[in-house]
Amino acid sequence: MDSIISAAAPGPVTTVLPADLTAEGEARRFVARVLSAWRGTLPYEDATLIASELVANVVRHAGGKPTLSITSTPGGIRIECEDGNPAPPRPKTGGPDGGWGLALVERLSQRWGVLARGAGKVVWCEMRLPPPKADG
């Protein structure tokens, strides 16, 4: 396990992912590993799905290696996905060929948005998570 993930004060934890479709699976595993280290073993399907959708958007539309970060917030987490393309994402109507990504992010998070950063942008979202279970 990464030493930064097991640190007492969670976040932000960041990873740079490959610029190919393997990044989606790596994003899901990264989020699950971080949240498990921070909060114990609870189901985090929504967080892992959001992360993989944000990363997929970078790989498919923005190009380059996505940088994925998770930060602990009071009552939840903030997920950020950074890329080097300044063009904001354009939500699409979902269909058989895709287009569901940002709709899922909007539905599963409390709020989301886009910030300019350097020569690119960050797409972020915040979500609530159940509190960790007390030991004993």
Short mmCIF file of C-alpha atoms in Angstrom, two decimals:
data_model
loop_
_atom_site.label_atom_id
_atom_site.label_comp_id
_atom_site.label_asym_id
_atom_site.label_seq_id
_atom_site.Cartn_x
_atom_site.Cartn_y
_atom_site.Cartn_z
CA MET A 1 0.00 0.00 0.00
CA ASP A 2 1.23 3.49 -0.82
CA SER A 3 2.60 5.25 2.27
CA ILE A 4 0.72 8.45 1.43
CA ILE A 5 -2.59 6.54 1.34
CA SER A 6 -2.05 5.13 4.81
CA ALA A 7 -1.12 8.53 6.23
CA ALA A 8 -3.16 9.68 9.24
CA ALA A 9 -4.41 12.91 7.62
CA PRO A 10 -6.15 11.89 4.39
CA GLY A 11 -5.65 13.76 1.15
CA PRO A 12 -5.12 14.99 -1.26
CA VAL A 13 -3.87 11.81 -2.89
CA THR A 14 -2.96 12.05 -6.55
CA THR A 15 -2.01 9.67 -9.34
CA VAL A 16 -1.16 10.16 -13.00
CA LEU A 17 -2.83 7.59 -15.22
CA PRO A 18 -1.94 6.33 -18.69
CA ALA A 19 -3.37 8.02 -21.78
CA ASP A 20 -5.27 4.91 -22.86
CA LEU A 21 -8.41 3.02 -21.91
CA THR A 22 -6.61 1.04 -19.18
CA ALA A 23 -6.78 4.30 -17.20
CA GLU A 24 -10.44 3.70 -16.38
CA GLY A 25 -9.76 0.48 -14.49
CA GLU A 26 -6.71 1.97 -12.81
CA ALA A 27 -8.84 4.93 -11.68
CA ARG A 28 -11.44 2.61 -10.11
CA ARG A 29 -8.77 0.60 -8.27
CA PHE A 30 -7.02 3.78 -7.08
CA VAL A 31 -10.23 5.26 -5.65
CA ALA A 32 -11.21 1.99 -3.96
CA ARG A 33 -7.74 1.63 -2.43
CA VAL A 34 -7.67 5.21 -1.11
CA LEU A 35 -11.19 5.12 0.32
CA SER A 36 -10.60 1.73 1.88
CA ALA A 37 -7.47 3.05 3.61
CA TRP A 38 -9.29 6.16 4.82
CA ARG A 39 -12.68 4.77 5.79
CA GLY A 40 -12.49 0.97 5.98
CA THR A 41 -14.26 -1.48 3.79
CA LEU A 42 -17.54 0.00 2.58
CA PRO A 43 -19.03 -0.09 -0.92
CA TYR A 44 -17.78 2.87 -2.94
CA GLU A 45 -19.31 2.04 -6.30
CA ASP A 46 -20.50 5.60 -6.97
CA ALA A 47 -17.08 7.11 -6.28
CA THR A 48 -15.27 4.56 -8.42
CA LEU A 49 -17.80 5.01 -11.25
CA ILE A 50 -17.44 8.80 -11.15
CA ALA A 51 -13.64 8.56 -11.24
CA SER A 52 -13.66 6.19 -14.20
CA GLU A 53 -16.09 8.42 -16.11
CA LEU A 54 -13.97 11.54 -15.52
CA VAL A 55 -10.83 9.70 -16.61
CA ALA A 56 -12.57 8.22 -19.67
CA ASN A 57 -13.57 11.73 -20.77
CA VAL A 58 -9.95 12.84 -20.65
CA VAL A 59 -8.68 9.82 -22.59
CA ARG A 60 -11.44 9.95 -25.22
CA HIS A 61 -11.92 13.69 -25.67
CA ALA A 62 -9.14 15.79 -24.13
CA GLY A 63 -6.13 13.58 -24.82
CA GLY A 64 -3.07 13.14 -22.67
CA LYS A 65 -2.52 11.56 -19.29
CA PRO A 66 -5.26 12.30 -16.75
CA THR A 67 -4.25 13.29 -13.23
CA LEU A 68 -6.74 12.00 -10.67
CA SER A 69 -6.92 13.38 -7.11
CA ILE A 70 -9.04 12.56 -4.09
CA THR A 71 -9.36 14.88 -1.11
CA SER A 72 -11.24 14.22 2.10
CA THR A 73 -13.93 16.82 2.90
CA PRO A 74 -16.18 17.11 5.94
CA GLY A 75 -18.66 14.31 5.36
CA GLY A 76 -17.32 13.12 2.04
CA ILE A 77 -14.74 13.48 -0.70
CA ARG A 78 -13.77 15.66 -3.62
CA ILE A 79 -12.60 13.95 -6.81
CA GLU A 80 -10.65 15.96 -9.38
CA CYS A 81 -9.49 14.95 -12.84
CA GLU A 82 -7.00 17.26 -14.55
CA ASP A 83 -5.91 17.34 -18.17
CA GLY A 84 -3.95 19.63 -20.46
CA ASN A 85 -6.84 20.63 -22.72
CA PRO A 86 -8.53 23.95 -21.84
CA ALA A 87 -11.81 23.12 -23.64
CA PRO A 88 -14.56 22.43 -21.10
CA PRO A 89 -16.43 19.15 -21.33
CA ARG A 90 -19.73 19.25 -23.20
CA PRO A 91 -22.50 17.16 -21.71
CA LYS A 92 -24.19 15.01 -24.34
CA THR A 93 -27.42 13.12 -24.52
CA GLY A 94 -26.71 9.51 -23.63
CA GLY A 95 -27.30 6.86 -26.23
CA PRO A 96 -26.05 3.50 -27.48
CA ASP A 97 -22.67 5.00 -28.38
CA GLY A 98 -22.07 6.62 -24.98
CA GLY A 99 -22.56 10.16 -23.77
CA TRP A 100 -23.66 9.16 -20.26
CA GLY A 101 -20.50 10.20 -18.39
CA LEU A 102 -21.24 13.73 -17.21
CA ALA A 103 -24.91 12.87 -16.61
CA LEU A 104 -23.73 10.13 -14.23
CA VAL A 105 -21.32 12.52 -12.51
CA GLU A 106 -24.13 15.04 -12.04
CA ARG A 107 -26.57 12.45 -10.75
CA LEU A 108 -24.18 10.70 -8.33
CA SER A 109 -22.47 13.77 -6.85
CA GLN A 110 -23.79 16.64 -4.76
CA ARG A 111 -22.17 19.14 -7.11
CA TRP A 112 -19.59 19.29 -9.88
CA GLY A 113 -17.87 21.83 -12.06
CA VAL A 114 -14.90 22.80 -14.18
CA LEU A 115 -11.94 25.04 -13.27
CA ALA A 116 -9.17 26.36 -15.48
CA ARG A 117 -5.76 25.18 -14.29
CA GLY A 118 -2.54 26.05 -16.07
CA ALA A 119 -2.89 25.29 -19.78
CA GLY A 120 -5.74 22.84 -19.10
CA LYS A 121 -8.67 22.27 -16.79
CA VAL A 122 -9.91 20.30 -13.82
CA VAL A 123 -13.30 18.63 -13.75
CA TRP A 124 -14.26 18.12 -10.11
CA CYS A 125 -17.12 16.77 -8.07
CA GLU A 126 -18.00 16.45 -4.41
CA MET A 127 -19.92 13.62 -2.88
CA ARG A 128 -21.05 12.55 0.57
CA LEU A 129 -19.94 9.23 1.96
CA PRO A 130 -21.13 7.36 5.02
CA PRO A 131 -18.93 7.87 8.07
CA PRO A 132 -16.40 5.16 8.85
CA LYS A 133 -17.60 2.48 11.24
CA ALA A 134 -16.28 2.77 14.78
CA ASP A 135 -14.02 -0.07 15.89
CA GLY A 136 -15.55 -2.50 18.33
#
